[in-house]
């Protein structure tokens, strides 16, 4: 299969880079790093081994890319409106688009803008990878992805999982994309937002009594909303997420980095869509609404 990676940041770069390293045909879309990649290649420092892709298939526009079987979209959701038109030049009639993004309802939006013959899936990633220099990422922890079909056929998803598993990373299919999306949000909603407004890492958030209590209450609000929207979760999942966060290496979630670097934050699909989903089911989410307002205020002060 031919793969395309749209948004070659830390996560897209990790999965696409590992596939390319292991001999799979991968075409990468770069923006600010394009010239660096063409000159020096693309470097991945990973616990699975460090390497540089010298002969990388790099592009700065999708118009120059070939049509691909599987398109991994790992852009930030701040530009979701641009995704359908951006990827149309590289789609076959039966391509599969995997939205490797954080949030809820992206699949519904993108699916509504693409031909019905194109399969749409979601990808939920569990990995610690960061961009540490131009055309360079560092992968320090985990490296797993769950993919679930939103519409269409899952044959290419099965092959994608097999290919990823052959690289040393982990991939598995889920038949419940909705639950997996909400499970990731149980962590993302409190940790991303609180890190940005507090300037604190994940360890600091869960070890301070006040912020820990707030994070926990936000988790419960996400879970209540998820359950009301058909996710197979219980409130006990908040304790599981809190325990995992306590025992993992401290990290600064991406929203904090976006704020301090004056970049747009992923408020729409991580917060606004969650609040809309809660209101549609008459679920009260006062803490999430307050956090969203604080994030919007922080944006106006940038």
PDB file of C-alpha atoms in Angstrom, residues 164-285:
ATOM      1  CA  UNK A 164       2.616  -0.763  11.987  1.00  0.00           C
ATOM      2  CA  UNK A 165       3.055  -3.819  14.208  1.00  0.00           C
ATOM      3  CA  UNK A 166       5.928  -4.972  12.012  1.00  0.00           C
ATOM      4  CA  UNK A 167       7.850  -1.768  12.876  1.00  0.00           C
ATOM      5  CA  UNK A 168       7.964  -2.242  16.661  1.00  0.00           C
ATOM      6  CA  UNK A 169       5.128   0.187  17.301  1.00  0.00           C
ATOM      7  CA  UNK A 170       1.704  -1.187  18.182  1.00  0.00           C
ATOM      8  CA  UNK A 171      -1.597  -0.889  16.345  1.00  0.00           C
ATOM      9  CA  UNK A 172      -4.958  -2.520  16.852  1.00  0.00           C
ATOM     10  CA  UNK A 173      -8.448  -2.254  15.451  1.00  0.00           C
ATOM     11  CA  UNK A 174     -11.352  -1.237  17.633  1.00  0.00           C
ATOM     12  CA  UNK A 175     -15.001  -1.756  16.778  1.00  0.00           C
ATOM     13  CA  UNK A 176     -16.019   1.058  19.128  1.00  0.00           C
ATOM     14  CA  UNK A 177     -14.431   4.266  17.881  1.00  0.00           C
ATOM     15  CA  UNK A 178     -16.882   6.365  19.873  1.00  0.00           C
ATOM     16  CA  UNK A 179     -15.795   4.907  23.221  1.00  0.00           C
ATOM     17  CA  UNK A 180     -12.093   5.166  22.361  1.00  0.00           C
ATOM     18  CA  UNK A 181     -12.456   8.831  21.372  1.00  0.00           C
ATOM     19  CA  UNK A 182     -14.156   9.640  24.676  1.00  0.00           C
ATOM     20  CA  UNK A 183     -11.615   7.653  26.704  1.00  0.00           C
ATOM     21  CA  UNK A 184      -8.799   9.783  25.299  1.00  0.00           C
ATOM     22  CA  UNK A 185     -10.785  12.936  26.089  1.00  0.00           C
ATOM     23  CA  UNK A 186     -11.047  11.929  29.752  1.00  0.00           C
ATOM     24  CA  UNK A 187      -7.329  12.672  29.923  1.00  0.00           C
ATOM     25  CA  UNK A 188      -7.033  15.343  27.226  1.00  0.00           C
ATOM     26  CA  UNK A 189      -9.740  17.733  28.421  1.00  0.00           C
ATOM     27  CA  UNK A 190      -8.351  18.319  31.945  1.00  0.00           C
ATOM     28  CA  UNK A 191      -4.630  17.865  31.296  1.00  0.00           C
ATOM     29  CA  UNK A 192      -4.347  19.941  28.124  1.00  0.00           C
ATOM     30  CA  UNK A 193      -6.438  22.804  29.413  1.00  0.00           C
ATOM     31  CA  UNK A 194      -5.104  22.940  32.957  1.00  0.00           C
ATOM     32  CA  UNK A 195      -1.491  22.765  31.783  1.00  0.00           C
ATOM     33  CA  UNK A 196      -2.114  25.792  29.572  1.00  0.00           C
ATOM     34  CA  UNK A 197      -3.907  27.975  32.120  1.00  0.00           C
ATOM     35  CA  UNK A 198      -1.714  26.920  35.079  1.00  0.00           C
ATOM     36  CA  UNK A 199       1.641  26.543  33.334  1.00  0.00           C
ATOM     37  CA  UNK A 200       1.975  23.170  35.049  1.00  0.00           C
ATOM     38  CA  UNK A 201       3.021  19.728  33.859  1.00  0.00           C
ATOM     39  CA  UNK A 202       0.912  16.612  34.341  1.00  0.00           C
ATOM     40  CA  UNK A 203       2.716  15.532  37.518  1.00  0.00           C
ATOM     41  CA  UNK A 204       2.252  18.963  39.096  1.00  0.00           C
ATOM     42  CA  UNK A 205      -1.453  18.945  38.253  1.00  0.00           C
ATOM     43  CA  UNK A 206      -2.147  15.589  39.925  1.00  0.00           C
ATOM     44  CA  UNK A 207       0.062  16.111  42.989  1.00  0.00           C
ATOM     45  CA  UNK A 208      -1.393  19.493  43.971  1.00  0.00           C
ATOM     46  CA  UNK A 209      -4.551  18.871  45.997  1.00  0.00           C
ATOM     47  CA  UNK A 210      -6.613  21.692  44.470  1.00  0.00           C
ATOM     48  CA  UNK A 211      -5.720  21.083  40.823  1.00  0.00           C
ATOM     49  CA  UNK A 212      -6.020  17.322  41.306  1.00  0.00           C
ATOM     50  CA  UNK A 213      -9.570  17.729  42.606  1.00  0.00           C
ATOM     51  CA  UNK A 214     -10.445  20.016  39.687  1.00  0.00           C
ATOM     52  CA  UNK A 215      -8.908  17.631  37.138  1.00  0.00           C
ATOM     53  CA  UNK A 216     -10.830  14.724  38.660  1.00  0.00           C
ATOM     54  CA  UNK A 217     -14.132  16.615  38.520  1.00  0.00           C
ATOM     55  CA  UNK A 218     -13.487  17.520  34.887  1.00  0.00           C
ATOM     56  CA  UNK A 219     -12.836  13.856  34.137  1.00  0.00           C
ATOM     57  CA  UNK A 220     -16.181  12.941  35.683  1.00  0.00           C
ATOM     58  CA  UNK A 221     -17.938  15.548  33.537  1.00  0.00           C
ATOM     59  CA  UNK A 222     -16.322  14.111  30.407  1.00  0.00           C
ATOM     60  CA  UNK A 223     -17.322  10.587  31.431  1.00  0.00           C
ATOM     61  CA  UNK A 224     -20.923  11.603  32.151  1.00  0.00           C
ATOM     62  CA  UNK A 225     -21.107  13.252  28.725  1.00  0.00           C
ATOM     63  CA  UNK A 226     -19.517  10.222  27.093  1.00  0.00           C
ATOM     64  CA  UNK A 227     -21.990   7.811  28.704  1.00  0.00           C
ATOM     65  CA  UNK A 228     -24.903  10.005  27.637  1.00  0.00           C
ATOM     66  CA  UNK A 229     -23.541   9.838  24.079  1.00  0.00           C
ATOM     67  CA  UNK A 230     -23.271   6.064  23.944  1.00  0.00           C
ATOM     68  CA  UNK A 231     -19.714   5.423  25.175  1.00  0.00           C
ATOM     69  CA  UNK A 232     -19.134   2.282  27.213  1.00  0.00           C
ATOM     70  CA  UNK A 233     -17.537   3.891  30.266  1.00  0.00           C
ATOM     71  CA  UNK A 234     -18.105   4.127  33.997  1.00  0.00           C
ATOM     72  CA  UNK A 235     -17.109   6.836  36.448  1.00  0.00           C
ATOM     73  CA  UNK A 236     -14.433   4.501  37.804  1.00  0.00           C
ATOM     74  CA  UNK A 237     -12.424   5.218  34.655  1.00  0.00           C
ATOM     75  CA  UNK A 238     -11.470   8.601  36.151  1.00  0.00           C
ATOM     76  CA  UNK A 239      -9.546   6.799  38.911  1.00  0.00           C
ATOM     77  CA  UNK A 240      -7.751   4.692  36.297  1.00  0.00           C
ATOM     78  CA  UNK A 241      -6.713   7.747  34.280  1.00  0.00           C
ATOM     79  CA  UNK A 242      -5.584   9.571  37.410  1.00  0.00           C
ATOM     80  CA  UNK A 243      -3.450   6.592  38.446  1.00  0.00           C
ATOM     81  CA  UNK A 244      -1.867   6.330  34.993  1.00  0.00           C
ATOM     82  CA  UNK A 245      -1.085  10.061  35.012  1.00  0.00           C
ATOM     83  CA  UNK A 246       0.493   9.820  38.465  1.00  0.00           C
ATOM     84  CA  UNK A 247       2.824   7.030  37.386  1.00  0.00           C
ATOM     85  CA  UNK A 248       3.866   8.337  33.974  1.00  0.00           C
ATOM     86  CA  UNK A 249       6.797  10.638  33.280  1.00  0.00           C
ATOM     87  CA  UNK A 250       5.792  14.302  33.747  1.00  0.00           C
ATOM     88  CA  UNK A 251       4.996  16.027  30.468  1.00  0.00           C
ATOM     89  CA  UNK A 252       3.725  19.351  29.194  1.00  0.00           C
ATOM     90  CA  UNK A 253       0.678  18.639  26.987  1.00  0.00           C
ATOM     91  CA  UNK A 254       0.621  20.130  23.507  1.00  0.00           C
ATOM     92  CA  UNK A 255      -1.881  22.877  24.342  1.00  0.00           C
ATOM     93  CA  UNK A 256       0.616  24.468  26.730  1.00  0.00           C
ATOM     94  CA  UNK A 257       3.207  24.535  23.967  1.00  0.00           C
ATOM     95  CA  UNK A 258       0.710  26.044  21.550  1.00  0.00           C
ATOM     96  CA  UNK A 259      -0.083  28.814  24.010  1.00  0.00           C
ATOM     97  CA  UNK A 260       3.478  29.842  24.822  1.00  0.00           C
ATOM     98  CA  UNK A 261       4.472  29.702  21.153  1.00  0.00           C
ATOM     99  CA  UNK A 262       1.435  31.787  20.163  1.00  0.00           C
ATOM    100  CA  UNK A 263      -0.086  29.047  18.045  1.00  0.00           C
ATOM    101  CA  UNK A 264      -3.829  28.309  17.690  1.00  0.00           C
ATOM    102  CA  UNK A 265      -5.132  25.870  20.293  1.00  0.00           C
ATOM    103  CA  UNK A 266      -7.435  22.909  19.574  1.00  0.00           C
ATOM    104  CA  UNK A 267     -10.419  24.306  21.435  1.00  0.00           C
ATOM    105  CA  UNK A 268     -13.142  23.436  18.915  1.00  0.00           C
ATOM    106  CA  UNK A 269     -12.936  19.632  18.905  1.00  0.00           C
ATOM    107  CA  UNK A 270     -11.580  19.098  22.431  1.00  0.00           C
ATOM    108  CA  UNK A 271     -13.820  21.556  24.281  1.00  0.00           C
ATOM    109  CA  UNK A 272     -16.576  23.130  22.179  1.00  0.00           C
ATOM    110  CA  UNK A 273     -17.754  19.800  20.739  1.00  0.00           C
ATOM    111  CA  UNK A 274     -17.702  18.224  24.194  1.00  0.00           C
ATOM    112  CA  UNK A 275     -19.819  21.038  25.634  1.00  0.00           C
ATOM    113  CA  UNK A 276     -22.241  20.808  22.697  1.00  0.00           C
ATOM    114  CA  UNK A 277     -22.503  17.036  23.176  1.00  0.00           C
ATOM    115  CA  UNK A 278     -23.211  17.558  26.882  1.00  0.00           C
ATOM    116  CA  UNK A 279     -25.910  20.156  26.293  1.00  0.00           C
ATOM    117  CA  UNK A 280     -27.588  17.962  23.675  1.00  0.00           C
ATOM    118  CA  UNK A 281     -28.044  15.296  26.372  1.00  0.00           C
ATOM    119  CA  UNK A 282     -28.760  17.725  29.252  1.00  0.00           C
ATOM    120  CA  UNK A 283     -25.503  16.892  31.045  1.00  0.00           C
ATOM    121  CA  UNK A 284     -24.097  19.604  33.319  1.00  0.00           C
ATOM    122  CA  UNK A 285     -20.414  20.398  32.662  1.00  0.00           C
TER     123      UNK A 285
END
